[in-house]
Coordinates of C-alpha atoms in Angstrom, one line a residue:
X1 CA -4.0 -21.9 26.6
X2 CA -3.2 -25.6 25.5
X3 CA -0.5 -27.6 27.0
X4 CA 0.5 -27.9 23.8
X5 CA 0.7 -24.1 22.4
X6 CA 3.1 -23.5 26.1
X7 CA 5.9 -26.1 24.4
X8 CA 8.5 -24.8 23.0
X9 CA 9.3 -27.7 21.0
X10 CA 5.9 -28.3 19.7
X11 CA 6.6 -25.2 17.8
X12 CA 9.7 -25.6 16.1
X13 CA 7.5 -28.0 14.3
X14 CA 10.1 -30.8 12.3
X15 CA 13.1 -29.2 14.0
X16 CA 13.4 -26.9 10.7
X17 CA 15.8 -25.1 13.1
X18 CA 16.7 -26.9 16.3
X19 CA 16.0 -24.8 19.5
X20 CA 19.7 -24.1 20.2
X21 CA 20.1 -22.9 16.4
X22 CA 17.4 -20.3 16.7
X23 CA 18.0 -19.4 20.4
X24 CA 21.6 -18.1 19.4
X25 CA 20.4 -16.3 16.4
X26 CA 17.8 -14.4 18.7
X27 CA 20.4 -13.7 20.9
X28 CA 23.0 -12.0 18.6
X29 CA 20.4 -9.6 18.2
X30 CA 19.7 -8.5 21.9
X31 CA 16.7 -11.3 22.5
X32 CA 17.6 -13.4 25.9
X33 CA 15.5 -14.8 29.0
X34 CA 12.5 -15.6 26.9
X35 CA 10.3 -17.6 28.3
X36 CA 8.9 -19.2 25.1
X37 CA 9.6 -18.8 21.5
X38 CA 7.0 -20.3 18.9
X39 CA 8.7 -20.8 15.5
X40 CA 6.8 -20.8 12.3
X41 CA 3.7 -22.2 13.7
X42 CA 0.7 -22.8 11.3
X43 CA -2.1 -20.8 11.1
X44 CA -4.4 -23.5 13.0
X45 CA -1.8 -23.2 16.0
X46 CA -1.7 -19.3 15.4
X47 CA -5.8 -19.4 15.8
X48 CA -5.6 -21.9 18.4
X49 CA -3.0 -19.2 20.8
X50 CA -5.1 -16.1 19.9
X51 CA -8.1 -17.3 21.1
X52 CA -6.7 -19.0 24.1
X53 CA -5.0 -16.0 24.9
X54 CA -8.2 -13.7 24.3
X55 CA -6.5 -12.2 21.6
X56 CA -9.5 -12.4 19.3
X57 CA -12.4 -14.5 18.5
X58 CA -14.0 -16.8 15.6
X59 CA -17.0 -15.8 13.4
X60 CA -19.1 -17.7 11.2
X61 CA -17.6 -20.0 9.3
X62 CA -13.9 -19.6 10.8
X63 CA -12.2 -15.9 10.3
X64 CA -10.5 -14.5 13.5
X65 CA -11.9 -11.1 14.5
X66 CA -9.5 -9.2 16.1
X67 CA -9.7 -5.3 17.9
X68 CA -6.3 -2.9 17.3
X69 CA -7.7 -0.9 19.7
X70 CA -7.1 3.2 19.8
X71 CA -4.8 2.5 16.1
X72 CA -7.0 1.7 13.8
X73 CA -4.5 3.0 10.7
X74 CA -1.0 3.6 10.5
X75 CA 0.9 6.3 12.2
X76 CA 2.9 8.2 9.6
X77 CA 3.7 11.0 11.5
X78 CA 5.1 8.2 13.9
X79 CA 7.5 6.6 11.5
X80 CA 11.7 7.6 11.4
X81 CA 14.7 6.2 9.3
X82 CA 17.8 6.0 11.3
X83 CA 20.3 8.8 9.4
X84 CA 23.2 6.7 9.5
X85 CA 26.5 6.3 6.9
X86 CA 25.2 3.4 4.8
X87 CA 21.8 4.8 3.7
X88 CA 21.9 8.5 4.8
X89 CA 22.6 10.1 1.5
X90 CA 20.2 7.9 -0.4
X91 CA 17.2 8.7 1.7
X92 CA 14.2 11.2 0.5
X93 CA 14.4 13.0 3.9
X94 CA 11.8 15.4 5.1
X95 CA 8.4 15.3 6.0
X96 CA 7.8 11.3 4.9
X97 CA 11.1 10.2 6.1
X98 CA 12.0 11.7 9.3
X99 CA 15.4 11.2 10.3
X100 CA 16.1 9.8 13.8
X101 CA 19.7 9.5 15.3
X102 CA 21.6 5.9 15.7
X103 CA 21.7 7.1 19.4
X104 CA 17.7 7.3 20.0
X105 CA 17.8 4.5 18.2
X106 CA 19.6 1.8 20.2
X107 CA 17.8 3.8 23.5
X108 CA 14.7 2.3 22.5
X109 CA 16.2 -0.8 20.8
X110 CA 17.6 -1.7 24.4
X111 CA 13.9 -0.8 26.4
X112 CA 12.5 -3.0 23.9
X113 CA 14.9 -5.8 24.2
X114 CA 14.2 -5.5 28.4
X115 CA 10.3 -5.3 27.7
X116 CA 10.5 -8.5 25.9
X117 CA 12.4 -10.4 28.6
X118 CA 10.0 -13.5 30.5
X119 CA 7.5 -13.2 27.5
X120 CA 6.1 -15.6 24.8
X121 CA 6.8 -14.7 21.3
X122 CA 6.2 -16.0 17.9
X123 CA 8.5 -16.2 15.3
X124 CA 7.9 -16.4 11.4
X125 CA 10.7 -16.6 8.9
X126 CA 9.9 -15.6 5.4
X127 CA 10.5 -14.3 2.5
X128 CA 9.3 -10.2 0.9
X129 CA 9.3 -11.3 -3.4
X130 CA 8.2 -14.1 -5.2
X131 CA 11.7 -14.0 -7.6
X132 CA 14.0 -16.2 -6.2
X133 CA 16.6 -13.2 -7.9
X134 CA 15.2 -10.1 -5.7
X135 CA 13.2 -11.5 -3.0
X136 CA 14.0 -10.5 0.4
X137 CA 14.6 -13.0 3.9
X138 CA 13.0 -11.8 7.1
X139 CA 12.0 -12.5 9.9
X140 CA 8.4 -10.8 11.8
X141 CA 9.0 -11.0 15.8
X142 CA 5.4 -10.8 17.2
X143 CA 4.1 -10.5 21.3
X144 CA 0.6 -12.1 19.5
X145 CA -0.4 -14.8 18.0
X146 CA -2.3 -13.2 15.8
X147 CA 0.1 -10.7 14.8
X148 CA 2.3 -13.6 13.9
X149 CA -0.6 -14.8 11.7
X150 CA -1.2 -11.8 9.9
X151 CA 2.6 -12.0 9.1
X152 CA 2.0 -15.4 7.6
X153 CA -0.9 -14.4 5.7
X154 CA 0.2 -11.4 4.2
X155 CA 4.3 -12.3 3.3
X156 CA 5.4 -15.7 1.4
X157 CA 6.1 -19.0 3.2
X158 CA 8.7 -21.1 3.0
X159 CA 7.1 -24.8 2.5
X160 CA 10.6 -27.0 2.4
X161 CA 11.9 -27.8 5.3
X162 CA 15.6 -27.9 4.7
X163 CA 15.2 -24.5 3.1
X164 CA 13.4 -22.9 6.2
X165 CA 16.4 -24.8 8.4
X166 CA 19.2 -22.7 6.4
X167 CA 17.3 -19.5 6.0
X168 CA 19.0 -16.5 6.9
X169 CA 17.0 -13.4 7.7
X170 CA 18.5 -9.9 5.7
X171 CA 15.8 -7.8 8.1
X172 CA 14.1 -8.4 11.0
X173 CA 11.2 -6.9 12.1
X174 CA 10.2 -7.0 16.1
X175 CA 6.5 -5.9 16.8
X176 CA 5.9 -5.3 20.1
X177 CA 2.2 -3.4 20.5
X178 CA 2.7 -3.3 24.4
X179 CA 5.9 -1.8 24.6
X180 CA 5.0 2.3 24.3
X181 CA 8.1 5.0 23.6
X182 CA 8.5 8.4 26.1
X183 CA 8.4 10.9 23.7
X184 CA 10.6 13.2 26.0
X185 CA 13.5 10.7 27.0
X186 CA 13.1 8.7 23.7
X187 CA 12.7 11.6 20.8
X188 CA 9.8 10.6 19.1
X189 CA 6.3 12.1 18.7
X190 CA 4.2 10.2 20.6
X191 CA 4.5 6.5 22.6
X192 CA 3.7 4.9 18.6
X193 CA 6.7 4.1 16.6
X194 CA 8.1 2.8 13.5
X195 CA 11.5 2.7 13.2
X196 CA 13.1 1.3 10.1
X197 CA 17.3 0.9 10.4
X198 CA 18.5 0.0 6.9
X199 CA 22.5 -0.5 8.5
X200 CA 21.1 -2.5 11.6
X201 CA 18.5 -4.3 9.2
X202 CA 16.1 -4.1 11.6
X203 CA 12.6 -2.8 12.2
X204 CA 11.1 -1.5 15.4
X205 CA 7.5 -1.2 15.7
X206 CA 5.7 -0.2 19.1
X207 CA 2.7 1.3 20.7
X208 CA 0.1 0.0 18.0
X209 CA -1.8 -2.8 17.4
X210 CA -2.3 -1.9 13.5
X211 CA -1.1 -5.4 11.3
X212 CA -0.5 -2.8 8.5
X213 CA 2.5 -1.5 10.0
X214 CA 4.0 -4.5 9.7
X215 CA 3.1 -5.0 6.1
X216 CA 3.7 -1.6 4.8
X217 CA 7.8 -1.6 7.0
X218 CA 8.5 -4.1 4.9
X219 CA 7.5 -2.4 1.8
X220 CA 9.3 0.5 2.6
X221 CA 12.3 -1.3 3.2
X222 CA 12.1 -3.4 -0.6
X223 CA 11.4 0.2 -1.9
X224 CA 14.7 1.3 -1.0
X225 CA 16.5 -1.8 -1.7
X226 CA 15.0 -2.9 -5.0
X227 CA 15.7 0.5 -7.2
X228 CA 19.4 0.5 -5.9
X229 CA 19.1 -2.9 -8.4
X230 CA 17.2 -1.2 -11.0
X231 CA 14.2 -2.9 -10.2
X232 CA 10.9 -0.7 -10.2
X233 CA 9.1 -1.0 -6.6
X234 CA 5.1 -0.2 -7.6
X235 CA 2.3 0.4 -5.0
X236 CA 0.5 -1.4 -7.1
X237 CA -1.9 -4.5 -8.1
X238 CA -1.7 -6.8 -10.8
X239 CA -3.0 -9.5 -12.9
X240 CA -2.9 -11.7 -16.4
X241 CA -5.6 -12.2 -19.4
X242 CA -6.1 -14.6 -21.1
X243 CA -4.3 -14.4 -23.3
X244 CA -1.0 -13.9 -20.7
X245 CA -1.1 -9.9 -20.8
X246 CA -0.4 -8.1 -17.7
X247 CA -1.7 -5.2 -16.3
X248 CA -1.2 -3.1 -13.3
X249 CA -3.2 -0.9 -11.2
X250 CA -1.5 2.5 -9.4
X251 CA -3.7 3.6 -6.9
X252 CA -3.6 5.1 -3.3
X253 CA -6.2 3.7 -0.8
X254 CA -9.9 3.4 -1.5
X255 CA -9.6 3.8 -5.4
X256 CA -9.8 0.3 -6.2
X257 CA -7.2 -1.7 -6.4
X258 CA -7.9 -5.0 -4.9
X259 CA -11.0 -4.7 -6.6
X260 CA -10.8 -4.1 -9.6
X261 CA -7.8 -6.7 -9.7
X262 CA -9.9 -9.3 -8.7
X263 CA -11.4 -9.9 -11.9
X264 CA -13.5 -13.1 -12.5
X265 CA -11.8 -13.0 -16.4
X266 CA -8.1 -12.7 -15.4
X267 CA -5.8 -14.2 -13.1
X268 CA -4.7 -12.2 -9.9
X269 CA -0.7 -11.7 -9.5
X270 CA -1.0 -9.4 -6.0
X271 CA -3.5 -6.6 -4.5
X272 CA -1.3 -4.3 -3.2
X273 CA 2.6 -4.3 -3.8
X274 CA 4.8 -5.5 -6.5
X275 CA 8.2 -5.2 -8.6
X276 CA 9.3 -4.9 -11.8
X277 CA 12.2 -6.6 -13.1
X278 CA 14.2 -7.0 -16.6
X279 CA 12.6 -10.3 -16.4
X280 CA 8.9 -9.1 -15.4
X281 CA 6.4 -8.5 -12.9
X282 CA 6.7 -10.0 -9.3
X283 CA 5.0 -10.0 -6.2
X284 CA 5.9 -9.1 -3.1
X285 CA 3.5 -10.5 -0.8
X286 CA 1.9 -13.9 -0.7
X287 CA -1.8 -12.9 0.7
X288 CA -4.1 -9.6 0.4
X289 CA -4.8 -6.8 2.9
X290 CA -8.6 -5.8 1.5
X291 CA -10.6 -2.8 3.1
X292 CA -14.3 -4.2 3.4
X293 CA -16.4 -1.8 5.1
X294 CA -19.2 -2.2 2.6
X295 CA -18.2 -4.9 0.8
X296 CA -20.8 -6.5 -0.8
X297 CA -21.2 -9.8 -2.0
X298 CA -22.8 -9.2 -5.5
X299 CA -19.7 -6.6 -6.6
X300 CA -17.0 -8.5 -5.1
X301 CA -17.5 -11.7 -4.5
X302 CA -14.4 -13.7 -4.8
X303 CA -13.1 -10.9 -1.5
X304 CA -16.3 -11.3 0.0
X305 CA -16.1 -14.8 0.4
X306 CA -12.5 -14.5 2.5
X307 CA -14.5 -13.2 5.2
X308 CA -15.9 -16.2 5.6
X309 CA -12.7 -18.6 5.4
X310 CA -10.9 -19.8 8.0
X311 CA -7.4 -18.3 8.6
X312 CA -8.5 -14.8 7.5
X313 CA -7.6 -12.1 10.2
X314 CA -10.9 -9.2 10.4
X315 CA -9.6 -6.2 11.8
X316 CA -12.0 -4.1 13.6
X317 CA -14.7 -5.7 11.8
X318 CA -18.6 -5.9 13.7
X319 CA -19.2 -9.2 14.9
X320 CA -22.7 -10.2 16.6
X321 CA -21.2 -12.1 20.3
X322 CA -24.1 -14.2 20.1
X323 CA -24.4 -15.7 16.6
X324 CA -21.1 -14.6 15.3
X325 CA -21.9 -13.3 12.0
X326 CA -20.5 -10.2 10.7
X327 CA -21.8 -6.9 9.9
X328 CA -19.5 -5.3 7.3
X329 CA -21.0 -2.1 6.5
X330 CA -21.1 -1.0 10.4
X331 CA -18.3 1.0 10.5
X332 CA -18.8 2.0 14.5
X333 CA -15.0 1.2 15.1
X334 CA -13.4 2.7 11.7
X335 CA -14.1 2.9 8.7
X336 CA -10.9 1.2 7.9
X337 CA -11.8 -2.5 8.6
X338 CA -9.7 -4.9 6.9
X339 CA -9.3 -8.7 5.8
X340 CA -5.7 -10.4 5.9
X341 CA -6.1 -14.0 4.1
X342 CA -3.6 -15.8 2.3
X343 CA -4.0 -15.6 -1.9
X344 CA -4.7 -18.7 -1.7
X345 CA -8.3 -17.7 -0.6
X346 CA -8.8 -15.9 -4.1
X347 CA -9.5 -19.0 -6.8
X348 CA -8.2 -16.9 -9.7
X349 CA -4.6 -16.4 -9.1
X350 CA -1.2 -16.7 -10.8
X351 CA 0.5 -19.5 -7.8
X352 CA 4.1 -18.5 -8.7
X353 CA 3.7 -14.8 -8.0
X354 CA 5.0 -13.3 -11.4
X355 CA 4.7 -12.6 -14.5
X356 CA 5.7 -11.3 -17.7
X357 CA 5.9 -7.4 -18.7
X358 CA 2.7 -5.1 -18.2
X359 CA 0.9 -4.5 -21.4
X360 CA -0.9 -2.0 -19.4
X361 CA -0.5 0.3 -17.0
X362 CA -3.9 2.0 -15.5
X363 CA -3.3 4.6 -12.7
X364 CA -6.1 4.7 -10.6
X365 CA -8.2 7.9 -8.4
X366 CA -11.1 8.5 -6.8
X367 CA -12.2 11.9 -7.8
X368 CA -14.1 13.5 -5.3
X369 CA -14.7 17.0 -7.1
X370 CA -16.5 14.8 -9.9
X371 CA -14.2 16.0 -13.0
X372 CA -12.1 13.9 -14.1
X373 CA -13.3 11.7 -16.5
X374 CA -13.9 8.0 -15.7
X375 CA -11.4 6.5 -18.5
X376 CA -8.7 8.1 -20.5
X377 CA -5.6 7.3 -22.6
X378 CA -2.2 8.8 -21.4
X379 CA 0.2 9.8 -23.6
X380 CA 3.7 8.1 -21.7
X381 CA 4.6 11.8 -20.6
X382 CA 0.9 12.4 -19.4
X383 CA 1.7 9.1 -17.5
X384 CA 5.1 10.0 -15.8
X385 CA 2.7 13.3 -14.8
X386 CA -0.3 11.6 -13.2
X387 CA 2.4 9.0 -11.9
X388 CA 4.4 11.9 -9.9
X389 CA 1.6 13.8 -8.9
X390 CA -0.2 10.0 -7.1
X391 CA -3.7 12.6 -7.0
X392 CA -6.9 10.9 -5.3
X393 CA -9.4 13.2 -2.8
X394 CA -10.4 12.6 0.9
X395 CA -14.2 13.1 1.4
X396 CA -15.9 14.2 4.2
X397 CA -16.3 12.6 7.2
X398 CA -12.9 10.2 6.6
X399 CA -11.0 12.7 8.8
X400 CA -11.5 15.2 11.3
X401 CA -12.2 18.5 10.6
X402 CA -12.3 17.4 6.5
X403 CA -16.3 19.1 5.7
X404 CA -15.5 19.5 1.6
X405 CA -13.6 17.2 -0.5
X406 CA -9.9 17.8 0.1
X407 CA -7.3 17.2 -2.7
X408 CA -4.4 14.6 -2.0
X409 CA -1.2 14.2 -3.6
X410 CA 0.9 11.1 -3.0
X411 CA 3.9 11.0 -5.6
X412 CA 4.4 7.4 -7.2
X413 CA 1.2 6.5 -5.3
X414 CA 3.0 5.7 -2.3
X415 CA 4.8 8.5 -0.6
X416 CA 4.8 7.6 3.0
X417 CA 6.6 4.6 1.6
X418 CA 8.9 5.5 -0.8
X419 CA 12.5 5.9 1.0
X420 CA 14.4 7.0 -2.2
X421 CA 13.7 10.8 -4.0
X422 CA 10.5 10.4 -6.5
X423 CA 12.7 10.8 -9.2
X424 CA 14.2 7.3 -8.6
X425 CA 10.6 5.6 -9.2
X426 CA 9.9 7.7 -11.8
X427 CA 12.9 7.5 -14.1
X428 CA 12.6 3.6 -13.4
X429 CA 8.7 3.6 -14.9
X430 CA 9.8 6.0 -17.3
X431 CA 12.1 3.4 -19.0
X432 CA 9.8 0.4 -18.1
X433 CA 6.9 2.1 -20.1
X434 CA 9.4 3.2 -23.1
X435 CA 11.0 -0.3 -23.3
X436 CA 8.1 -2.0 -23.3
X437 CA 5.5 0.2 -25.2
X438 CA 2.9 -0.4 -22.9
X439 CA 0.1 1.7 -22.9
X440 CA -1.3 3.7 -19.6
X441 CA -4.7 4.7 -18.8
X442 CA -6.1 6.5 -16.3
X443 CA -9.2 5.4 -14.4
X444 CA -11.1 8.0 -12.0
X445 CA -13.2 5.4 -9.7
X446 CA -14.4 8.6 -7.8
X447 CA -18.1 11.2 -8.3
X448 CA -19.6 11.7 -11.6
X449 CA -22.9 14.5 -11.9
X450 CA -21.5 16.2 -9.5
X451 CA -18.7 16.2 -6.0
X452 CA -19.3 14.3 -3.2
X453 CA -22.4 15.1 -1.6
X454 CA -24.1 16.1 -4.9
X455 CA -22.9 13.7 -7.1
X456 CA -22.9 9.7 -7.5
X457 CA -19.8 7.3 -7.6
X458 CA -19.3 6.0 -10.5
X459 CA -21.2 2.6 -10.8
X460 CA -18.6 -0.3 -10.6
X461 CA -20.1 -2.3 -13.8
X462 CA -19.4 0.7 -15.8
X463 CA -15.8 0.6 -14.5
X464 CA -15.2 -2.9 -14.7
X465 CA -16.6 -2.3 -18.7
X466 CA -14.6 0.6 -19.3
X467 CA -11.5 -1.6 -17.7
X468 CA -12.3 -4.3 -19.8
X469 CA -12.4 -2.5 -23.2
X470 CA -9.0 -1.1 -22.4
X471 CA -7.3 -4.5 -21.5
X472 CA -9.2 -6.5 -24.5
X473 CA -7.7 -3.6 -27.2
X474 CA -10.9 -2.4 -28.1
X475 CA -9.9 1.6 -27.4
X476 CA -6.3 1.4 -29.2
X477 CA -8.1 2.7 -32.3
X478 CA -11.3 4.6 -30.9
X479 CA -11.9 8.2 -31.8
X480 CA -11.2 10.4 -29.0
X481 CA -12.3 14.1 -27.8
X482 CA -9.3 16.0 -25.7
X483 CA -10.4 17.3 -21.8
X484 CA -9.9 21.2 -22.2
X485 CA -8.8 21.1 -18.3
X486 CA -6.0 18.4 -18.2
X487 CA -5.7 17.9 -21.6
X488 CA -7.0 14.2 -21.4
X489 CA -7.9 11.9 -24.3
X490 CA -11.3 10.2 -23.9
X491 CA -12.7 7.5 -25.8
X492 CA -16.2 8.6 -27.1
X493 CA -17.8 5.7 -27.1
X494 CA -17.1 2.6 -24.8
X495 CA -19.2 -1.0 -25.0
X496 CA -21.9 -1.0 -22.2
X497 CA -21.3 2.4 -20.7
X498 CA -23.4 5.1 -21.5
X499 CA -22.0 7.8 -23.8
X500 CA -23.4 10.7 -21.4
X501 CA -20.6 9.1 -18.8
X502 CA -17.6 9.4 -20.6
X503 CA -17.7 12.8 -20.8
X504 CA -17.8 14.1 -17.0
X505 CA -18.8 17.4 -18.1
X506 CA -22.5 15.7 -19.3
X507 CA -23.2 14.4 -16.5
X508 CA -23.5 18.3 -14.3
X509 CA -26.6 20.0 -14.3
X510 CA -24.9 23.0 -14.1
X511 CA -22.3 23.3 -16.8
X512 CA -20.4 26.7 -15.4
X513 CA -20.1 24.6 -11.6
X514 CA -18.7 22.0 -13.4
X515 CA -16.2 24.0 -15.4
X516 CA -15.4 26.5 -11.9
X517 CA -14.4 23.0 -10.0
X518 CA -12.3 21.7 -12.9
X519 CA -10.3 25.0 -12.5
X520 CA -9.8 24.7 -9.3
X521 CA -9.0 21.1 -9.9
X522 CA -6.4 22.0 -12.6
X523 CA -4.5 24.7 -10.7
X524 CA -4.3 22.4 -7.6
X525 CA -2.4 20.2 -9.9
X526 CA -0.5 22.3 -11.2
X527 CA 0.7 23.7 -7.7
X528 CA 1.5 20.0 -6.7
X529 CA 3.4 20.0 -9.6
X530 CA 5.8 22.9 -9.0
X531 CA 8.1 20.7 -6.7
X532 CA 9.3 18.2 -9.9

C-alpha cells in the first residue's frame, strides 16, 4: 500500500468535508477509534488500494477483477426489516420481508460497530435519483476498496465541491464482508445479513462479499420511500428515440434488460432501476450492474466493450494470471458474473438521468416452456396482470436440484425488493399507464420450437426487430390473431422476423406437446394469480 493511500488527509481530497466535520458525523452513529477513513476517493485511488491491498487484480486493458468468494448472489433468505413504529404497518411482511426486532437489531449494530474499531474504511457520499425533487442522500461505508468503488460506479456522484461539503446523508449503508452474524445469539439465519432499518435509516450488510447487496439495499429502501410520494419505483430499464419517446423494460434477471436497452438507435436512461414521477422518468443509479457470462461482442457490443475499460469492477469473472485477458463464457465460479462500470462507459446515453413519460411499456420473460409468444400487445388490464404476476422460468442447471424448467413468479418484477404490498406498485402503474396512454407489450426473450433442452432461444436480431417495430409504431395498426391460452394479441406479420416465429405454436413439431405445456403454463398462472 502507497504512502499516500495510508493518509487520511490525502483522501478527503479538497477538504470537501474537513476531517473533524466527518469524524463527528461518523461518530454520532456508533463509528470511533478508526484508524483510517478515506473519503470520496476516485476511482484511480480506489484501484490503486484494491490492488495494494490484494483485493483484486487488473486485466487487459484496465478493469479490476475481483473474487466474492462463497456469495456469489444475494442472500434473500438472509435479508430482515426492522418491525419498528415508523414503518411497521406499511411493510409487505412475510416471506420477502422478514421482520426482525429493534432489539436484534442494535445487538448486531453494536458487534459491528466493535468489529470495525482500528480498521481502514472508505467512505462515499452520494446520491440514490437523478431528480433533484426525489433523489435520495447516502452514504456506502465499505472495509474494501473496491467495495467502495463499486458504490461509486453504480450510485450518482456528487462533482461540486461545496455541494459534497454540505451533504447530509438520509441513509447510511455500512458493509462490512468480514464481520459474520451467530445465528443463535444474534437471530438470523445464517452468519449473512441484510438488515434494512427505515427508523434508524441505516443499512447493515455482513458476511458477504456480493456488490449487489449493496445496490439492490438501496433499491429497496427508494421502493418504500418513493410510492409513500406517489412516485412509481420500477425494476426496470429505460431509454429515448429519436424522436424523444421513452420506453421501459420490466423484467427479472436474465430476460434482457440491459440488453435490450442498450440500443445502438436510442439513447440509454438506466439498466436496471428507475422512477416515475408526475414530471417523468428518472434514474436511480448513475452506472450499470450487467451479467456477462457469454457476452459476446457481435450482440452486445457497447457492454462488451466495458469489460475492457478501466474502472469497471468484474465480479467472478475468468481472468488468465499470465496474460490477463478474460474468458467470459467460463462460468467455473458462477454463472452470475457481473460488470459494475459507470454509464459513462456506455456512448449512447441520456447524461441527466431522466426523461419524459414512457410511450411504452414492454414487460419482459424468458420462457423456458417455449409458449409464450415472442411479441404481443397488452390490453392495459392484460398489463396490470402480467405486471402482478412478474412470470419468467429458471432452467436447468441455474440451481440445485432444478432438472426441468421451473416456473417463477416475482410480482412487479421485483419482489424480494419491494417493501410495500403489490398493490401499491400496481395501482401506481395502473394510473401511470391510464394517464398517459402508453401502450404495453410483452416480450418473451425465452425458447421457441420447443422448452429448454429441446427448443432454441429466441435469436436476439429477431428480438431487437420485433422491439423495434413496436417502438417505431409500425404494430399500432397490424392485424392480430388472439393466443387461445392467455388470450394474447399477436401481430401476424413483423418486418424481418419470420412469420413461422410469431406464432409459437409453429414453431413445435408436435402440436398436441405444445398445446399440453401451454396448459400447464396457463393454470400455473392462474394459481399465482389467486393471491391478488
Amino acid at each position: 500500500m502507497s504512502k499516500e493511500f495510508k493518509t487520511k488527509k490525502s483522501f478527503l481530497g479538497v477538504l470537501m468535508k474537513t476531517e473533524n466535520q466527518l469524524m463527528n458525523e461518523l461518530r454520532e452513529i456508533g463509528i470511533k477509534n478508526i484508524h483510517a477513513v478515506h473519503y470520496n476517493c476516485s476511482s484511480a485511488a480506489l484501484v490503486e488500494g484494491a490492488v495494494r491491498r490484494g483485493e483484486g487484480s487488473l486485466s487487459h486493458l484496465g478493469p479490476l477483477v475481483v473474487r466474492t468468494g462463497q456469495h456469489t448472489g444475494r442472500s434473500p433468505n438472509d435479508k430482515f426489516i426492522v418491525r419498528e413504529p415508523s414503518s411497521e404497518k406499511n411493510i409487505w411482511w412475510g416471506k420477502v420481508n422478514r421482520e426482525i426486532s429493534p432489539e436484534k437489531f442494535d445487538r448486531i449494530y453494536a458487534k459491528m460497530m466493535a468489529y470495525i474499531q482500528n480498521k481502514e474504511i472508505c467512505v462515499q457520499d452520494m446520491y440514490a435519483g437523478h431528480d433533484v425533487n426525489y433523489r435520495l442522500p447516502i452514504r456506502i461505508i465499505t472495509e474494501t476498496s473496491w467495495h467502495s468503488l463499486f458504490a461509486r460506479n453504480l450510485f450518482v456522484q456528487i462533482e461540486d465541491p461545496e455541494e459534497l461539503k454540505n451533504h447530509k446523508s438520509e441513509f447510511t449503508v455500512i458493509q462490512m464482508p468480514g464481520f459474520h452474524a451467530d445465528p443463535e445469539t444474534d437471530g438470523t439465519n445464517s452468519n449473512v445479513f441484510v438488515i434494512i432499518n427505515f427508523g434508524a435509516k441505516i443499512v447493515l450488510i455482513g458476511g458477504t462479499s456480493y456488490a449487489g447487496e449493496i445496490k439492490k439495499s438501496i433499491f429497496s429502501v427508494m421502493n418504500y420511500l418513493l410510492p409513500l410520494k406517489k412516485v412509481m419505483s420500477m425494476h426496470c430499464s429505460a431509454n429515448v428515440g429519436k424522436k424523444d419517446d421513452v420506453a421501459v423494460f420490466f423484467g427479472l434477471s436474465g430476460t434482457g434488460k440491459t440488453t435490450l436497452s442498450a440500443d445502438p438507435n436510442r439513447k440509454l436512461i438506466g439498466d436496471d432501476e428507475h422512477g416515475w414521477s408526475d414530471e417523468g422518468v428518472f434514474n436511480f443509479e448513475g452506472g450499470c450492474y450487467a451479467k456477462v457470462i457469454n457476452l459476446s461482442k457481435e450482440a452486445e457490443p457497447d457492454i462488451y466493450e466495458t469489460t475492457r475499460k478501466f474502472g469497471t469492477v468484474l465480479e467472478n469473472v475468468a481472468m488468465d494470471e499470465k496474460t490477463r485477458r478474460l474468458d467470459l463464457n467460463d462460468a467455473s465460479l458462477t454463472e452470475n458474473t457481473r460488470a459494475a462500470y459507470p454509464i459513462t462507459h456506455i456512448p449512447n446515453i441520456i447524461e441527466e438521468g431522466k426523461a419524459g413519460h414512457p410511450e411504452n411499456i414492454v414487460m419482459l420473460t424468458a420462457d423456458a416452456f417455449g409458449v409464450l409468444p415472442p411479441i404481443s400487445k397488452l390490453t392495459s388490464e392484460q398489463a396490470m396482470y402480467h405486471f402482478l404476476s412478474g412470470y419468467t422460468a429458471k432452467v436447468a442447471g441455474t440451481e440445485k436440484g432444478v432438472t426441468e424448467p421451473k416456473a417463477t413468479f416475482s410480482t412487479c418484477f421485483g419482489a424480494p425488493f419491494m417493501a410495500l404490498h403489490p398493490s401499491v406498485y400496481a395501482n401506481l402503474l395502473g394510473e401511470r399507464i391510464e394517464n398517459h396512454k402508453a401502450k404495453c407489450w410483452l416480450v418473451n426473450t425465452g425458447w421457441s420450437g420447443g422448452p429448454y433442452g429441446v427448443g432454441k432461444r429466441m435469436k436476439i436480431q429477431y428480438t431487437r426487430a420485433m422491439l423495434n417495430a413496436a417502438l417505431n409504431g409500425e404494430l399500432d395498426n397490424v392485424e392480430t390473431f388472439e393466443d387461445p391460452f392467455f388470450g394474447l394479441n399477436i401481430p401476424k406479420e413483423v418486418n424481418g422476423v419470420p412469420s413461422e416465429v410469431l406464432n409459437p405454436r409453429d414453431t413445435w413439431e408436435d402440436k398436441n406437446n405444445y398445446d399440453e405445456m401451454a396448459k400447464k403454463l396457463a393454470s400455473m398462472f392462474r394459481e399465482n394469480f389467486k393471491e391478488f
